[in-house]
Short mmCIF file of C-alpha atoms and ligand atoms in Angstrom, two decimals:
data_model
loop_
_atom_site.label_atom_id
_atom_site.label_comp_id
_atom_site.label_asym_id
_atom_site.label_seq_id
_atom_site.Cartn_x
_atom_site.Cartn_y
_atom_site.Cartn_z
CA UNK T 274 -2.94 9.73 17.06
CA UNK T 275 -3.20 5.82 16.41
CA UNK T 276 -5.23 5.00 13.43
CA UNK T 277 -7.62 1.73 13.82
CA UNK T 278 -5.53 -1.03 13.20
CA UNK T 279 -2.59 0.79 11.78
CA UNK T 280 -2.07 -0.17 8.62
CA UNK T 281 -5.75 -1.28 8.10
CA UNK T 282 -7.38 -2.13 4.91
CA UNK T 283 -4.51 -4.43 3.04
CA UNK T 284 -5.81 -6.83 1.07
CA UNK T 285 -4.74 -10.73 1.47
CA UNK T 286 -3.65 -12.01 -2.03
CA UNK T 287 -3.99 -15.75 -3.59
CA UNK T 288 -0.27 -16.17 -5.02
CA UNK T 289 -0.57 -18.62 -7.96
CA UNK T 290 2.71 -20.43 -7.19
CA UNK T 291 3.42 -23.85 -6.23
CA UNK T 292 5.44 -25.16 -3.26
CA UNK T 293 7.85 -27.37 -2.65
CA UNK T 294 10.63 -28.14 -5.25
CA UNK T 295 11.40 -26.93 -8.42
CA UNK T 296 13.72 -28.29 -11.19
CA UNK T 297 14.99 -24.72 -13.04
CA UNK T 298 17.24 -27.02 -15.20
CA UNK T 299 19.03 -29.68 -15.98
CA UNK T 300 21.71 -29.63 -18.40
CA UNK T 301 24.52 -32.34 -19.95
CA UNK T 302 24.84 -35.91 -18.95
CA UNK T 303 21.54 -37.72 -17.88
CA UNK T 304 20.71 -36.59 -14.32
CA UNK T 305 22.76 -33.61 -12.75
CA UNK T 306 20.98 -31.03 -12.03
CA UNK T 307 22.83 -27.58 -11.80
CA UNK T 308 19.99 -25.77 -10.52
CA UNK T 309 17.28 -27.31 -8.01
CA UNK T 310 15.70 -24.65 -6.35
CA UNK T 311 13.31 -24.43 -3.98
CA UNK T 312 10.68 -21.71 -2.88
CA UNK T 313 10.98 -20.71 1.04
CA UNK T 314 8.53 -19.02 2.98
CA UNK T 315 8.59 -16.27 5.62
CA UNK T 316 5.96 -14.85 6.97
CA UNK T 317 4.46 -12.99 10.33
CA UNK T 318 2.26 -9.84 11.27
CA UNK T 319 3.48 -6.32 10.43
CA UNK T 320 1.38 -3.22 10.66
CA UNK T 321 -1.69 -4.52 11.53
CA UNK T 322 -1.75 -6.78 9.05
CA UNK T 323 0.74 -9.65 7.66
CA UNK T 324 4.00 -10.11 5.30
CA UNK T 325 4.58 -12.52 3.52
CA UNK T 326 7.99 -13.48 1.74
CA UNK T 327 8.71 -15.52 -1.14
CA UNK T 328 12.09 -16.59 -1.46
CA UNK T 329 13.43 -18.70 -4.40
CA UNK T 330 17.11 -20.22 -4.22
CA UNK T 331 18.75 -23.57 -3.91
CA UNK T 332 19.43 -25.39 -0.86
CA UNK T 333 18.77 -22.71 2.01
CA UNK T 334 20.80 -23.77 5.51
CA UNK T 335 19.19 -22.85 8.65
CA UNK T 336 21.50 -20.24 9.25
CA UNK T 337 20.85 -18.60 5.57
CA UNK T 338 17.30 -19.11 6.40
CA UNK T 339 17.76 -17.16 9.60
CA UNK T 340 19.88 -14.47 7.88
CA UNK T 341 16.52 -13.64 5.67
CA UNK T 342 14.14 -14.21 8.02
CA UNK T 343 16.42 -11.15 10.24
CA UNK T 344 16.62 -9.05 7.44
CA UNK T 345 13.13 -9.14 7.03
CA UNK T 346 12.30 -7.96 9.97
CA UNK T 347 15.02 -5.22 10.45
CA UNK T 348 13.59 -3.17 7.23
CA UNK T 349 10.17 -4.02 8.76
CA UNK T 350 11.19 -2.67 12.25
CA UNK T 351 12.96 0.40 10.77
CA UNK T 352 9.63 1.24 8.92
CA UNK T 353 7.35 1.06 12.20
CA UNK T 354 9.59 2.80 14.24
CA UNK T 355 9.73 5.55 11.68
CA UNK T 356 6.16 5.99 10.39
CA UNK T 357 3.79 3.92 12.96
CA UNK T 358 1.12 6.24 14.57
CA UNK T 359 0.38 3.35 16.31
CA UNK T 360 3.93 3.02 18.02
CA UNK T 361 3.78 6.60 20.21
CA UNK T 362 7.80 7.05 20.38
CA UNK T 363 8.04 6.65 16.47
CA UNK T 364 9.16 9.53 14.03
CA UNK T 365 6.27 10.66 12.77
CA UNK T 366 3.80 10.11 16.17
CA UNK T 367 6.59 13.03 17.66
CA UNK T 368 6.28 15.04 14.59
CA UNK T 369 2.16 15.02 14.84
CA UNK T 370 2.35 15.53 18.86
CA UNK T 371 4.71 18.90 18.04
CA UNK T 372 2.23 21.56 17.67
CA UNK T 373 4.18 24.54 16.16
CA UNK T 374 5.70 25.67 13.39
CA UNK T 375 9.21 25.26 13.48
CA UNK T 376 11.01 22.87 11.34
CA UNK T 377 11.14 19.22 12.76
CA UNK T 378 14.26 16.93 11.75
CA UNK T 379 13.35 13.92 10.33
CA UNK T 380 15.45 10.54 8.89
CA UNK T 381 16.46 10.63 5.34
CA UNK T 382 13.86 7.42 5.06
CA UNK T 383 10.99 9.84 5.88
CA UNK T 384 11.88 12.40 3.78
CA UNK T 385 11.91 10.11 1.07
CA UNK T 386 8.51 8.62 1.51
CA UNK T 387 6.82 12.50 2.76
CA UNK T 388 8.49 13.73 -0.70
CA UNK T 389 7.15 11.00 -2.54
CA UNK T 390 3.65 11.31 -0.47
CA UNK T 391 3.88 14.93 -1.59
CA UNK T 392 4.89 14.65 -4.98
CA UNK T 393 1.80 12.45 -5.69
CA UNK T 394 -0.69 14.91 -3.99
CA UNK T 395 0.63 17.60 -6.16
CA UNK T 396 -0.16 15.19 -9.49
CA UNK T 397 -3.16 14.22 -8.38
CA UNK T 398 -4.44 17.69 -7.28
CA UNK T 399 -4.84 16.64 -3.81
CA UNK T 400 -6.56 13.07 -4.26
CA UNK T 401 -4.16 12.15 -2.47
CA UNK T 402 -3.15 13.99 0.94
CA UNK T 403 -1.56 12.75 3.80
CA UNK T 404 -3.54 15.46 6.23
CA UNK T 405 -6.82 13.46 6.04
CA UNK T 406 -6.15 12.06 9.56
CA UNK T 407 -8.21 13.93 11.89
CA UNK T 408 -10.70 13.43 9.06
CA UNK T 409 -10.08 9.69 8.88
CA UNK T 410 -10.87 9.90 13.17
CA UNK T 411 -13.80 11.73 12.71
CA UNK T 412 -15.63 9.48 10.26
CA UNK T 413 -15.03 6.37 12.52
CA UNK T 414 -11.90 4.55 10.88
CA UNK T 415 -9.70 5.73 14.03
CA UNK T 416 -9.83 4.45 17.74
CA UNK T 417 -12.99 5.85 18.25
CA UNK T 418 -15.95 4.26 16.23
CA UNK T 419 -18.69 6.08 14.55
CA UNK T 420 -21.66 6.77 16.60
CA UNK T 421 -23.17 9.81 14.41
CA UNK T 422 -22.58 11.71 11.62
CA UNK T 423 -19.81 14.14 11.84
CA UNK T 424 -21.55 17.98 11.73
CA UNK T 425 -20.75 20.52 9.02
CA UNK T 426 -19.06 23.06 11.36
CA UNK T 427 -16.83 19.86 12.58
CA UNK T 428 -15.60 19.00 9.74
CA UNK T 429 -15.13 22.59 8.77
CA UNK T 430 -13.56 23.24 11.88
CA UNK T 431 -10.84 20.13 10.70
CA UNK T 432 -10.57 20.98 7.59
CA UNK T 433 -8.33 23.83 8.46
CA UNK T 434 -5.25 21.85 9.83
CA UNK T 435 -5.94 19.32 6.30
CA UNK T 436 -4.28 19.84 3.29
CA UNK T 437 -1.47 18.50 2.13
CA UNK T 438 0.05 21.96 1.70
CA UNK T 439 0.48 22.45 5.56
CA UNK T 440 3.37 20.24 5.46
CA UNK T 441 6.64 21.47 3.71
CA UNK T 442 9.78 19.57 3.14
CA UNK T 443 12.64 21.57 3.74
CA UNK T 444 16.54 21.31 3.48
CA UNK T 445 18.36 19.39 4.98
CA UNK T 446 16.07 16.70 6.05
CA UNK T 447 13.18 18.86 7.79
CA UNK T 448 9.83 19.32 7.53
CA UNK T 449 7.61 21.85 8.77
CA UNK T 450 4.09 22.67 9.06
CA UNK T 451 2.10 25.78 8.55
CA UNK T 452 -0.90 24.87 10.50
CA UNK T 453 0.21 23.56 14.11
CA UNK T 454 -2.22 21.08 14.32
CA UNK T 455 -1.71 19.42 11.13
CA UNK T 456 -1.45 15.35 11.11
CA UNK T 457 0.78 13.76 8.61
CA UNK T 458 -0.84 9.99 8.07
CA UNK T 459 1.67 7.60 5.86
CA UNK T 460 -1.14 4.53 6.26
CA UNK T 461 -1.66 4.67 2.34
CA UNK T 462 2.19 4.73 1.01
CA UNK T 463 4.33 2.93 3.98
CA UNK T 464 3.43 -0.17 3.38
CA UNK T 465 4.52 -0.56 -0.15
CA UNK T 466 7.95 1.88 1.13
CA UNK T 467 8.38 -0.99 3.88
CA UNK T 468 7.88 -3.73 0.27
CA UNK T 469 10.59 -1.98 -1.65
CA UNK T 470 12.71 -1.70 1.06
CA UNK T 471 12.71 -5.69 2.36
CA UNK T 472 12.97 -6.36 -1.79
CA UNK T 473 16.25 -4.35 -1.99
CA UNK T 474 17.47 -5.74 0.80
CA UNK T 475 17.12 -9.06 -0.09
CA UNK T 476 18.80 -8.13 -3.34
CA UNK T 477 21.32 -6.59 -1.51
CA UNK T 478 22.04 -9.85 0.38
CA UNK T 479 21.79 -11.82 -2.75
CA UNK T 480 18.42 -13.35 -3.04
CA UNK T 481 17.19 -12.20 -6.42
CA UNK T 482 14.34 -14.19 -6.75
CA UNK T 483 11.71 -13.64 -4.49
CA UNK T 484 8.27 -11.72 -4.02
CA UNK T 485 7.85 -9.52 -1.26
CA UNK T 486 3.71 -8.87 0.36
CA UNK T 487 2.21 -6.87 3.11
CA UNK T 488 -1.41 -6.18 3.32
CA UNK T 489 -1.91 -6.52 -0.31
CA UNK T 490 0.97 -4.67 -1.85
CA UNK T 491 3.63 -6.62 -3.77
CA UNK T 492 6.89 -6.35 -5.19
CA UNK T 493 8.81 -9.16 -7.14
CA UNK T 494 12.55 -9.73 -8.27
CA UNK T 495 13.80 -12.24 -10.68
CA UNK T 496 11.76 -15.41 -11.53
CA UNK T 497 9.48 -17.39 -9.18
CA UNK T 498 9.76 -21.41 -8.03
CA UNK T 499 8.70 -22.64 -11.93
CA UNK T 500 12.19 -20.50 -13.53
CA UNK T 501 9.14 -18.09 -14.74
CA UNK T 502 8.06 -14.26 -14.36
CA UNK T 503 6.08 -14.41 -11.16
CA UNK T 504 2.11 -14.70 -10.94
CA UNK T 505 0.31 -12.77 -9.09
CA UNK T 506 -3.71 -12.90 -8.42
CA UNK T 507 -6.06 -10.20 -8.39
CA UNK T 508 -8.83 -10.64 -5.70
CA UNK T 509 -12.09 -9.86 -6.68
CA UNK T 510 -13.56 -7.29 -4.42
CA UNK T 511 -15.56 -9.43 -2.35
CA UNK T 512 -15.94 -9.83 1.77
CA UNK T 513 -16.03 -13.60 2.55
CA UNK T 514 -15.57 -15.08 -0.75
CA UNK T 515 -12.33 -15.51 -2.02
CA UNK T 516 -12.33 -15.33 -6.18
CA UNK T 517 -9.51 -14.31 -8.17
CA UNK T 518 -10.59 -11.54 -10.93
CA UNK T 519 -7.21 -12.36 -13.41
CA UNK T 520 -3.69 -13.25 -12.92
CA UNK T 521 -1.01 -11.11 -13.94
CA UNK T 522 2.80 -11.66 -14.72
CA UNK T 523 5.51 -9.90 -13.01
CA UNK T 524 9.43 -10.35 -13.17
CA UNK T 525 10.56 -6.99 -11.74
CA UNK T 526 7.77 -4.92 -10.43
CA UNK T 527 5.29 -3.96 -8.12
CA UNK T 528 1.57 -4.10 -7.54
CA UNK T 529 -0.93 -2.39 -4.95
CA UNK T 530 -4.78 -2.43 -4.35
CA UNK T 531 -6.45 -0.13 -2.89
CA UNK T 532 -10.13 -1.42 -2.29
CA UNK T 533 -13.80 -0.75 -0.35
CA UNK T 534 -14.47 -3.84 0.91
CA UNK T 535 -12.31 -4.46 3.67
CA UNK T 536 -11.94 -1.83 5.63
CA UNK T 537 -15.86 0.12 5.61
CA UNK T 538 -18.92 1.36 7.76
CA UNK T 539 -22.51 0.80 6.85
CA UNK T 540 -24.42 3.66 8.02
CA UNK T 541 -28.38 4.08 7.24
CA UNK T 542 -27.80 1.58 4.52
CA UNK T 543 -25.02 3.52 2.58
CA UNK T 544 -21.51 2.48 2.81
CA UNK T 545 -18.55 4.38 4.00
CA UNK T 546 -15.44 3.27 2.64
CA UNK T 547 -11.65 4.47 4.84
CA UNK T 548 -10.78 5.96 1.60
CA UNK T 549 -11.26 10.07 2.05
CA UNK T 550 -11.62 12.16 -0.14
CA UNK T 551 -9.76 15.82 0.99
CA UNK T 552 -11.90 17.81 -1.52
CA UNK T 553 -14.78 17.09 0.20
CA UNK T 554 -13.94 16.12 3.57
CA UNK T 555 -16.23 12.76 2.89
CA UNK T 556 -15.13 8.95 2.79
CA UNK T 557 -15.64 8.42 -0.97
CA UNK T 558 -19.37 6.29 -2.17
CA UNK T 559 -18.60 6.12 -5.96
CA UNK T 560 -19.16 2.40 -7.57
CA UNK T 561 -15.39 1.95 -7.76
CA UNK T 562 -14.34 -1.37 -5.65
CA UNK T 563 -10.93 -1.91 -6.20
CA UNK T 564 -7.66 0.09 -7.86
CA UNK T 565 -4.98 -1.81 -8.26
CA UNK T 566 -1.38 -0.75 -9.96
CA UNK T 567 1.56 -2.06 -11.42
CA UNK T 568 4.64 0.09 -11.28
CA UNK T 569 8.48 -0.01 -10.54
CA UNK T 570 8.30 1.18 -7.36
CA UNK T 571 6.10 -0.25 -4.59
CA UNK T 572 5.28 3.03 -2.56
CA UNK T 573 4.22 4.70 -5.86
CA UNK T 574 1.97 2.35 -6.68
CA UNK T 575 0.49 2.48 -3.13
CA UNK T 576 -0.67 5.82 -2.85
CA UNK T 577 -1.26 5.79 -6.72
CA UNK T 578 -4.18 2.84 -5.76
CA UNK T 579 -5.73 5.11 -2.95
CA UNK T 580 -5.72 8.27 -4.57
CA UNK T 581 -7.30 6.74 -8.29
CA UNK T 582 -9.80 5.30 -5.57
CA UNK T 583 -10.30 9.11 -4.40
CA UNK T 584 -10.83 9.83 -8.25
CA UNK T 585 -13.68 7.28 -8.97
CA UNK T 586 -13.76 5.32 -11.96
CA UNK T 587 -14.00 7.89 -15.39
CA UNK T 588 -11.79 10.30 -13.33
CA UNK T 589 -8.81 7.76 -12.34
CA UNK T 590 -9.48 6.22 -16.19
CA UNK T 591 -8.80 8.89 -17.68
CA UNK T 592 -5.75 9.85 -15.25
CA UNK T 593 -4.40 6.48 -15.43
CA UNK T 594 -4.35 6.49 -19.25
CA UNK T 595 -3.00 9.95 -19.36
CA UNK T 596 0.09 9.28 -17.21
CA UNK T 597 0.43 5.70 -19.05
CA UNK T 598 -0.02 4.09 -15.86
CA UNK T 599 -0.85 0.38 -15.90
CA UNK T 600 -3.90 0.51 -13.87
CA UNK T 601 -7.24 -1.60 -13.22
CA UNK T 602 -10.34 -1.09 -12.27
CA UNK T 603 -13.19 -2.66 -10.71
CA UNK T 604 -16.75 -1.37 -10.89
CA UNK T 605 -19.41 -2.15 -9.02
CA UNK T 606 -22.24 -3.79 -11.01
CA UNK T 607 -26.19 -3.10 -9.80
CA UNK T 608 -26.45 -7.26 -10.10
CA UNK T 609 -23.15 -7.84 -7.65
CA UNK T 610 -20.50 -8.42 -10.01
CA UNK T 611 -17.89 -6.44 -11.58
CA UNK T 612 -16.87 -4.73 -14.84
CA UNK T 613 -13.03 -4.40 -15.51
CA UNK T 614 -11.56 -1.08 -16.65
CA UNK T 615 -8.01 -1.63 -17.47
CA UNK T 616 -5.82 0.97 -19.25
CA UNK T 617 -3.21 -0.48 -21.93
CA UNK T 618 -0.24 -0.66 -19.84
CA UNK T 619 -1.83 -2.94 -18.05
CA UNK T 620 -2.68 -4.94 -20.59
CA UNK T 621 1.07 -5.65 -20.71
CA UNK T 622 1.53 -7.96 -17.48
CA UNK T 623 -1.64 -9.95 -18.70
CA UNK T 624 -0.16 -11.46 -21.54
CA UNK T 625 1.47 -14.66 -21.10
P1 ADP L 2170 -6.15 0.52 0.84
O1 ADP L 2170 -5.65 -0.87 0.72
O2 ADP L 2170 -7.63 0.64 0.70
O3 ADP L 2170 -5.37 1.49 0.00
P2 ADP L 2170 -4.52 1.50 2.90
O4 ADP L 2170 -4.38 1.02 4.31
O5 ADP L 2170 -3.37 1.31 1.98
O6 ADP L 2170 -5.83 0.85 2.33
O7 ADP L 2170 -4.86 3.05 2.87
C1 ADP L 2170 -6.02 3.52 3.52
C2 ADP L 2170 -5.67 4.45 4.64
O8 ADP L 2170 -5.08 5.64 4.07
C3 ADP L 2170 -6.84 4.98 5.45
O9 ADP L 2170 -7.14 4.12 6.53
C4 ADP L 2170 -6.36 6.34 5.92
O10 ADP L 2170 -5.58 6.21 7.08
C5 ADP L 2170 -5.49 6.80 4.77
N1 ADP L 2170 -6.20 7.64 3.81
C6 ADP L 2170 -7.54 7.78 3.62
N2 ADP L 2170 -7.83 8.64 2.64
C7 ADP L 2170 -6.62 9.07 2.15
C8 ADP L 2170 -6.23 9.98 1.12
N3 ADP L 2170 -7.13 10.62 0.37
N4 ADP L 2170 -4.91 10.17 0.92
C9 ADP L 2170 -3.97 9.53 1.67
N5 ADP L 2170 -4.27 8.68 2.66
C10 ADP L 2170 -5.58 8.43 2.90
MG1 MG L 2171 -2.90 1.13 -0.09
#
C-alpha cells in the first residue's frame, strides 16, 4: 500500500548556521590554533523528501568524509528497507500484504519504533494511530487522488480494520493483528527513528558535533560550527514564503513539526490537511498550523507533533503542559498570521 510520496509532508528548515570555517579556540602563544574546525555538509533525498547532515570537526580527509557520507546512508537504507510502504519487499509492506492473524516476525528495529508508535497512541487516547492508512487512501493523500468525498458507509466500512488496537506486539519480536486487514503506517514516527539513528551512529563513529535533518525533523549532538549550542529555525507555516517564526537553541536534542501547509487538499473551499484524525475518521480542519516539539528522542517527538496536531490547539495545550512537554504552537489568525502557544518547557531552548 504505497502512501503518496512516502514520507510526505516534512517540512524544509532554515538552519541559522554559518559555513565555512570556524575558529573554536585559540590558546597560548600568539597564533596556534588547537582547534579549527570546520562545518561539512551531506546531503541527498531520503523518503520522499531530503536529509541533510551537519557535521562539525577539524580537517575532514576525503576518505573520513566518505566514511560519514556511508554511514549516512546505511542507517538511512536500513530504515527504508524496514518501514517503506513505498519499497514493496520491505518489512512492514509484507506485514500489511499478510492478511491473517497469526503472529508476523519482525526486526528488533521495528519493534522498537511499533512499541514506541503504540505507546504514544495509548497516551494520547488514540490521537495518534498507526491504522489510519486505508483512511489516509481514502481521503486522497495515497496514490489515488481525491475525486469525491468518501461516503459514510465507506468510511464505516474502513473503520473496522483502524485502530491502533488491531495491532499487538508480542514476545519475542512479533506482532500480530486482530483484524486481517489492518495497515500499520510508520509515515509519522520513521523519519525522526531514521534521525536518531544516523545521530548515534555518527556518535558512535566519533563525530559528536553535528545536526542530523530529514523532512523537517532534527536531532543535534554537541556544539555547532561557532563552538555554540546549535540554532535551529522555526518556519512559519506558510506555502511559498519562507519566514522564520523564532530560533531556538539546542545542544543535545531533538525537534519535529508536524504542519497543514504542505502536504493538503482544497475541496469546496475548505482545506483538508494529511493529518487524520482516528476518532473521527476525518483529516483534521481545526485553526492549528504547525506543532512542533523538542524532546530527547527524535521519533518521540515525531509522532508527538502529529498527534498534538490531531488534538487541535486547547486540547494539545493543555496535553503538552500536562506531560511537561516543550511544545509550540501555531494558530491560524482570521487576518493570515499566527499566534504562538508555547508551553514552559519550551520556553527553555528560547533563551539565549
Ligand atoms: P507531518 O510533518 O505533518 O507530521 P508526516 O509525514 O510526519 O507529516 O506525517 C503525516 C503522515 O502520517 C500522513 O501522511 C499519514 O500517512 C500519517 N498519519 C496521518 N494521520 C495520522 C495519525 N493520526 N496518526 C499517525 N499517523 C498519521
Ligand atoms: Mg511528522
Amino acid at each position: 500500500m504505497p502512501r503518496h510520496g512516502f514520507f510526505l509532508g516534512g517540512h524544509t528548515l532554515a538552519l541559522a548556521t554559518v559555513n565555512g570555517f570556524l575558529i573554536t579556540a585559540f590558546v597560548g602563544c600568539a597564533s596556534t590554533p588547537i582547534s579549527v574546525e570546520t562545518e561539512y555538509l551531506f546531503q541527498g533525498p531520503t523518503m520522499g523528501t531530503a536529509y541533510r547532515v551537519k557535521v562539525v570537526s577539524p580537517h575532514l580527509s576525503d576518505a573520513g568524509k566518505s566514511r560519514i557520507d556511508q554511514a549516512i546512508r546505511r542507517e538511512l537504507d536500513n530504515v527504508n528497507a524496514k518501514m517503506s510502504t513505498y519499497q514493496e519487499d520491505s518489512e512492514i509492506s509484507r506485514f500489511n500484504r499478510q492478511r491473517t492473524t497469526e503472529p508476523f516476525q519482525l526486526s528488533v528495529d521495528m519493534i522498537e519504533v511499533l512499541s514506541e508508535a503504540q505507546r504514544i497512541s495509548e497516551a494520547t487516547e488514540g490521537a495518534f494511530d498507526i491504522t489510519v492508512g486505508p483512511l489516509v487512501d481514502a481521503w486522497g493523500f495515497g496514490p489515488v487522488k481525491l475525486d469525491r468525498m468518501p461516503s459514510e458507509s465507506r468510511l464505516a466500512k474502513l473503520r473496522q480494520s483502524v485502530g491502533w488496537e488491531k495491532i499487538e506486539i508480542g514476545a519475542p519480536a512479533t506482532a500480530r493483528k486482530s483484524h486481517p486487514a489492518t495497515q500499520a503506517d510508520l509515515s509519522a514516527i520513521a523519519k525522526g527513528y531514521a534521525v536518531d539513528r544516523v545521530s548515534q551512529t555518527l556518535a558512535a563513529i566519533d563525530y559528536g558535533n553535528h545536526m542530523v535533518e530529514v523532512g523537517g525533523e532534527v536531532r543535534t549532538a554537541g556544539h555547532g560550527p561557532t563552538g555554540n549550542a546549535w540554532r535551529i529555525a522555526i518556519e512559519q507555516p506558510t506555502l511559498g514564503r519562507r519566514a522564520q517564526q523564532g530560533i531556538v537553541r539546542l545542544n543535545d536534542g531533538a525537534m519535529a513539526t508536524s504542519g497543514d501547509y504542505r502536504n493538503f487538499i482544497e475541496k469546496d473551499g475548505a482545506r483538508y490537511s494529511h493529518t487524520i484524525d482516528p476518532r473521527s475518521a476525518r483529516p483534521v480542519t481545526h485553526r492549528l498550523a504547525s506543532v512542533t516539539v523538542i524532546h530527547v528522542s527524535c521519533m518521540t517527538a515525531d509522532a508527538y507533533a502529529t498527534a498534538l496536531m490531531v488534538m487541535g490547539e486547547d486540547e494539545a495545550f493543555r496535553f503538552a503542559a500536562a506531560q511537561d512537554l516543550a511544545v509550540m504552537l501555531l494558530v491560524r489568525g482570521e487576518e493570515g498570521g499566527f499566534t504562538e502557544r508555547v508551553t514552559q518547557a519550551f520556553e527553555a531552548f528560547r533563551r539565549s
